[in-house]
Amino acid sequence: GAVVSQHPSRVICKSGTSVKIECRSLDFQATTMFWYRQFPKQSLMLMATSNEGSKATYEQGVEKDKFLINHASLTLSTLTVTSAHPEDSSFYICSARNRDRPYEQYFGPGTRLTVT
Amino acid sequence: KQEVTQIPAALSVPEGENLVLNCSFTDSAIYNLQWFRQDPGKGLTSLLLIQSSQREQTSGRLNASLDKSSGRSTLYIAASQPGDSATYLCAVMNSGYSTLTFGKGTMLLVSP
């Protein structure tokens, strides 16, 4: 149980385009989902927290107009990187908090974004 | 602001050795601490979760301890195997509904 999926696992896009990443909780309901970013050999940095049905809360320094987050249902959150640039290339990981076990987070497998 | 530090940053050992990974955190008022494993280019696999009221957790060859007052945790891996090669991340949660703060990880290489 407690499986989180991400789609796509890898994406390559051209500079200036937008790309959407999906995060789904497959066998539980997630009232809260988190989006992290990880650079090579670095730790996970929290970008934003999204609660179902409300606006996401962004961490300091994260541009909310560039990284659009939507959490429209209890099992799906999306991260859209708008007008992507090469410096946005990174590994994006989502996690989901189980509504019934809120002290645990379950992580997705990550999405490797490369902007050319 | 919580800060998590992991030492060493990298560790290389021969197969069969017992080893210890260290994690320290600056704010001892934590809710829980979790150890994760991350393989290259992959997501995170949760290994052990220790609640603030617990002193240790064990799973197979892994044992994690927590000393909340001193802000330290260790992950002990017994009889290491090449398959244990990965990056090990320590993360703390400051309250039941807060986010996780991660360390930078320890990259472990176990050679045959």
CSV table of C-alpha atoms in Angstrom, one decimal:
chain,number,residue,atom,x,y,z
A,1,GLY,CA,0.0,0.0,0.0
A,2,ALA,CA,0.8,3.7,0.1
A,3,VAL,CA,2.0,4.0,-3.5
A,4,VAL,CA,2.7,7.4,-5.1
A,5,SER,CA,3.3,7.6,-8.9
A,6,GLN,CA,4.7,10.3,-11.0
A,7,HIS,CA,4.3,10.9,-14.7
A,8,PRO,CA,6.3,11.3,-16.8
A,9,SER,CA,9.5,9.7,-15.3
A,10,ARG,CA,11.6,11.7,-17.8
A,11,VAL,CA,10.9,14.6,-20.0
A,12,ILE,CA,13.0,16.7,-22.3
A,13,CYS,CA,11.6,20.0,-23.5
A,14,LYS,CA,12.8,23.0,-25.4
A,15,SER,CA,13.5,26.3,-23.7
A,16,GLY,CA,10.4,28.5,-23.5
A,17,THR,CA,7.9,25.7,-23.4
A,18,SER,CA,5.8,24.4,-20.5
A,19,VAL,CA,5.8,21.0,-19.0
A,20,LYS,CA,3.3,19.3,-16.6
A,21,ILE,CA,4.2,16.7,-14.1
A,22,GLU,CA,1.6,14.6,-12.4
A,23,CYS,CA,1.7,13.1,-8.9
A,24,ARG,CA,-0.9,10.5,-7.9
A,25,SER,CA,-1.6,8.7,-4.7
A,26,LEU,CA,-2.8,5.3,-6.0
A,27,ASP,CA,-4.3,3.6,-2.9
A,28,PHE,CA,-4.9,6.3,-0.4
A,29,GLN,CA,-6.3,9.8,-0.2
A,30,ALA,CA,-3.8,12.6,0.1
A,31,THR,CA,-5.1,15.9,1.6
A,32,THR,CA,-1.6,17.3,1.3
A,33,MET,CA,1.1,16.8,-1.4
A,34,PHE,CA,4.6,18.2,-1.4
A,35,TRP,CA,6.8,19.1,-4.4
A,36,TYR,CA,10.6,18.9,-4.0
A,37,ARG,CA,13.5,19.7,-6.3
A,38,GLN,CA,16.8,17.9,-6.2
A,39,PHE,CA,20.0,19.0,-7.9
A,40,PRO,CA,22.8,16.5,-8.5
A,41,LYS,CA,24.4,15.4,-5.2
A,42,GLN,CA,22.2,17.8,-3.3
A,43,SER,CA,19.4,17.2,-0.9
A,44,LEU,CA,15.7,17.6,-1.5
A,45,MET,CA,14.6,21.1,-1.3
A,46,LEU,CA,10.9,21.7,-0.7
A,47,MET,CA,9.3,23.9,-3.3
A,48,ALA,CA,5.7,24.0,-2.3
A,49,THR,CA,3.0,22.4,-0.3
A,50,SER,CA,-0.4,21.8,-1.9
A,51,ASN,CA,-3.6,21.1,-0.1
A,52,GLU,CA,-6.6,19.7,-1.9
A,53,GLY,CA,-8.9,22.4,-3.0
A,54,SER,CA,-6.8,25.3,-2.0
A,55,LYS,CA,-3.9,27.3,-3.2
A,56,ALA,CA,-0.4,26.0,-2.8
A,57,THR,CA,2.0,27.4,-0.3
A,58,TYR,CA,5.3,28.2,-1.8
A,59,GLU,CA,8.7,28.2,-0.1
A,60,GLN,CA,10.7,31.4,-0.1
A,61,GLY,CA,12.5,32.0,-3.3
A,62,VAL,CA,10.2,29.7,-5.4
A,63,GLU,CA,8.4,31.6,-8.1
A,64,LYS,CA,4.7,30.8,-8.0
A,65,ASP,CA,4.0,32.0,-11.5
A,66,LYS,CA,6.7,29.8,-12.9
A,67,PHE,CA,5.9,26.6,-10.9
A,68,LEU,CA,2.1,26.3,-11.1
A,69,ILE,CA,0.7,23.7,-8.7
A,70,ASN,CA,-2.8,22.4,-8.8
A,71,HIS,CA,-4.3,19.9,-6.3
A,72,ALA,CA,-7.8,19.4,-7.7
A,73,SER,CA,-8.5,16.0,-6.1
A,74,LEU,CA,-7.5,13.9,-3.1
A,75,THR,CA,-5.4,11.7,-5.4
A,76,LEU,CA,-3.8,14.1,-7.9
A,77,SER,CA,-1.5,17.1,-7.8
A,78,THR,CA,0.2,18.6,-10.8
A,79,LEU,CA,3.3,20.8,-11.2
A,80,THR,CA,3.6,22.9,-14.3
A,81,VAL,CA,6.9,24.4,-15.1
A,82,THR,CA,6.1,27.4,-17.3
A,83,SER,CA,8.4,28.9,-19.9
A,84,ALA,CA,11.1,26.5,-18.9
A,85,HIS,CA,14.8,27.4,-19.0
A,86,PRO,CA,17.9,25.2,-18.9
A,87,GLU,CA,18.4,26.2,-15.2
A,88,ASP,CA,15.0,24.5,-14.5
A,89,SER,CA,16.5,21.2,-15.4
A,90,SER,CA,16.4,19.1,-12.3
A,91,PHE,CA,14.9,16.1,-10.6
A,92,TYR,CA,11.4,16.8,-9.3
A,93,ILE,CA,9.9,14.6,-6.6
A,94,CYS,CA,6.5,14.7,-5.1
A,95,SER,CA,5.3,13.2,-1.8
A,96,ALA,CA,1.9,12.7,-0.4
A,97,ARG,CA,0.6,12.8,3.1
A,98,ASN,CA,-1.9,10.1,3.9
A,99,ARG,CA,-5.1,11.6,5.3
A,100,ASP,CA,-5.3,8.7,7.7
A,101,ARG,CA,-1.6,8.6,8.7
A,102,PRO,CA,-0.6,12.3,8.6
A,103,TYR,CA,2.8,11.8,10.2
A,104,GLU,CA,4.0,9.8,7.2
A,105,GLN,CA,4.9,11.0,3.7
A,106,TYR,CA,5.1,8.7,0.8
A,107,PHE,CA,7.4,9.6,-2.1
A,108,GLY,CA,7.0,9.3,-5.8
A,109,PRO,CA,9.7,7.9,-8.0
A,110,GLY,CA,10.7,11.4,-9.4
A,111,THR,CA,10.7,13.1,-12.7
A,112,ARG,CA,13.9,14.0,-14.5
A,113,LEU,CA,13.3,17.3,-16.4
A,114,THR,CA,15.9,18.4,-19.0
A,115,VAL,CA,15.4,21.7,-20.7
A,116,THR,CA,17.4,22.2,-23.9
B,1,LYS,CA,15.0,27.0,11.2
B,2,GLN,CA,15.7,23.3,11.4
B,3,GLU,CA,19.0,22.2,9.8
B,4,VAL,CA,20.0,18.6,9.2
B,5,THR,CA,23.6,17.6,8.7
B,6,GLN,CA,24.9,14.2,7.6
B,7,ILE,CA,28.4,12.9,8.1
B,8,PRO,CA,30.2,11.5,6.2
B,9,ALA,CA,29.2,12.8,2.8
B,10,ALA,CA,30.6,9.7,1.2
B,11,LEU,CA,31.7,6.4,2.5
B,12,SER,CA,33.4,3.4,0.7
B,13,VAL,CA,33.6,0.1,2.5
B,14,PRO,CA,34.4,-3.5,1.6
B,15,GLU,CA,31.6,-6.0,1.6
B,16,GLY,CA,30.8,-7.5,5.0
B,17,GLU,CA,31.7,-4.5,7.1
B,18,ASN,CA,29.4,-3.0,9.7
B,19,LEU,CA,29.0,0.7,9.3
B,20,VAL,CA,27.4,3.8,10.9
B,21,LEU,CA,25.9,6.8,9.2
B,22,ASN,CA,25.4,9.9,11.2
B,23,CYS,CA,22.7,12.6,11.2
B,24,SER,CA,22.5,15.7,13.4
B,25,PHE,CA,19.7,18.3,13.6
B,26,THR,CA,19.7,21.7,15.2
B,27,ASP,CA,16.2,21.9,16.7
B,28,SER,CA,15.6,19.0,19.0
B,29,ALA,CA,11.9,19.6,19.2
B,30,ILE,CA,11.1,17.0,16.5
B,31,TYR,CA,8.1,14.9,15.9
B,32,ASN,CA,9.9,12.1,14.1
B,33,LEU,CA,13.0,11.3,12.2
B,34,GLN,CA,13.1,9.1,9.1
B,35,TRP,CA,15.9,7.4,7.1
B,36,PHE,CA,15.5,7.0,3.4
B,37,ARG,CA,17.5,5.3,0.7
B,38,GLN,CA,17.8,6.8,-2.8
B,39,ASP,CA,19.3,4.9,-5.7
B,40,PRO,CA,20.7,7.0,-8.6
B,41,GLY,CA,18.0,8.7,-10.6
B,42,LYS,CA,15.3,7.2,-8.5
B,43,GLY,CA,12.9,8.3,-5.8
B,44,LEU,CA,13.1,7.7,-2.1
B,45,THR,CA,12.5,4.5,-0.2
B,46,SER,CA,11.6,4.8,3.4
B,47,LEU,CA,13.8,2.6,5.6
B,48,LEU,CA,13.0,3.4,9.2
B,49,LEU,CA,10.9,6.0,11.0
B,50,ILE,CA,11.5,6.8,14.6
B,51,GLN,CA,8.9,8.7,16.6
B,52,SER,CA,10.3,11.3,19.0
B,53,SER,CA,9.3,9.1,22.0
B,54,GLN,CA,11.3,6.2,20.6
B,55,ARG,CA,15.0,5.4,21.0
B,56,GLU,CA,15.5,3.1,18.1
B,57,GLN,CA,14.0,1.1,15.3
B,58,THR,CA,15.2,-2.0,13.6
B,59,SER,CA,14.5,-3.6,10.3
B,60,GLY,CA,16.6,-6.5,9.2
B,61,ARG,CA,20.2,-5.5,9.0
B,62,LEU,CA,19.4,-1.9,9.7
B,63,ASN,CA,19.1,-0.2,13.1
B,64,ALA,CA,18.4,3.5,13.6
B,65,SER,CA,18.8,5.2,16.9
B,66,LEU,CA,17.6,8.6,18.1
B,67,ASP,CA,19.0,10.8,20.8
B,68,LYS,CA,16.6,13.7,20.6
B,69,SER,CA,18.2,15.7,23.4
B,70,SER,CA,21.6,15.8,21.7
B,71,GLY,CA,20.0,16.2,18.2
B,72,ARG,CA,21.6,13.0,16.8
B,73,SER,CA,20.6,9.9,15.0
B,74,THR,CA,22.6,7.1,13.6
B,75,LEU,CA,21.9,4.4,11.0
B,76,TYR,CA,23.8,1.2,11.6
B,77,ILE,CA,24.1,-1.2,8.7
B,78,ALA,CA,25.3,-4.7,9.6
B,79,ALA,CA,27.2,-7.0,7.3
B,80,SER,CA,27.1,-4.6,4.4
B,81,GLN,CA,26.4,-5.9,0.9
B,82,PRO,CA,27.0,-4.4,-2.6
B,83,GLY,CA,23.3,-4.0,-2.9
B,84,ASP,CA,23.4,-1.5,-0.1
B,85,SER,CA,25.2,1.0,-2.3
B,86,ALA,CA,23.0,4.0,-2.5
B,87,THR,CA,22.6,7.5,-1.0
B,88,TYR,CA,21.1,7.5,2.5
B,89,LEU,CA,19.1,10.5,3.5
B,90,CYS,CA,18.0,11.6,7.0
B,91,ALA,CA,14.9,13.8,7.4
B,92,VAL,CA,13.2,15.3,10.4
B,93,MET,CA,9.6,16.4,10.8
B,94,ASN,CA,9.1,19.1,13.4
B,95,SER,CA,5.5,18.6,14.0
B,96,GLY,CA,2.8,16.1,13.0
B,97,TYR,CA,1.7,18.2,10.2
B,98,SER,CA,4.9,19.9,9.1
B,99,THR,CA,7.1,19.3,6.2
B,100,LEU,CA,10.3,17.2,6.2
B,101,THR,CA,13.8,18.8,6.4
B,102,PHE,CA,16.4,16.7,4.7
B,103,GLY,CA,20.1,16.3,5.1
B,104,LYS,CA,22.3,16.2,2.0
B,105,GLY,CA,22.8,12.5,2.4
B,106,THR,CA,25.6,10.0,2.7
B,107,MET,CA,26.7,8.3,-0.6
B,108,LEU,CA,27.6,4.7,0.3
B,109,LEU,CA,29.6,2.4,-1.9
B,110,VAL,CA,30.0,-1.2,-0.8
B,111,SER,CA,32.6,-3.0,-2.9
B,112,PRO,CA,32.6,-6.8,-3.4
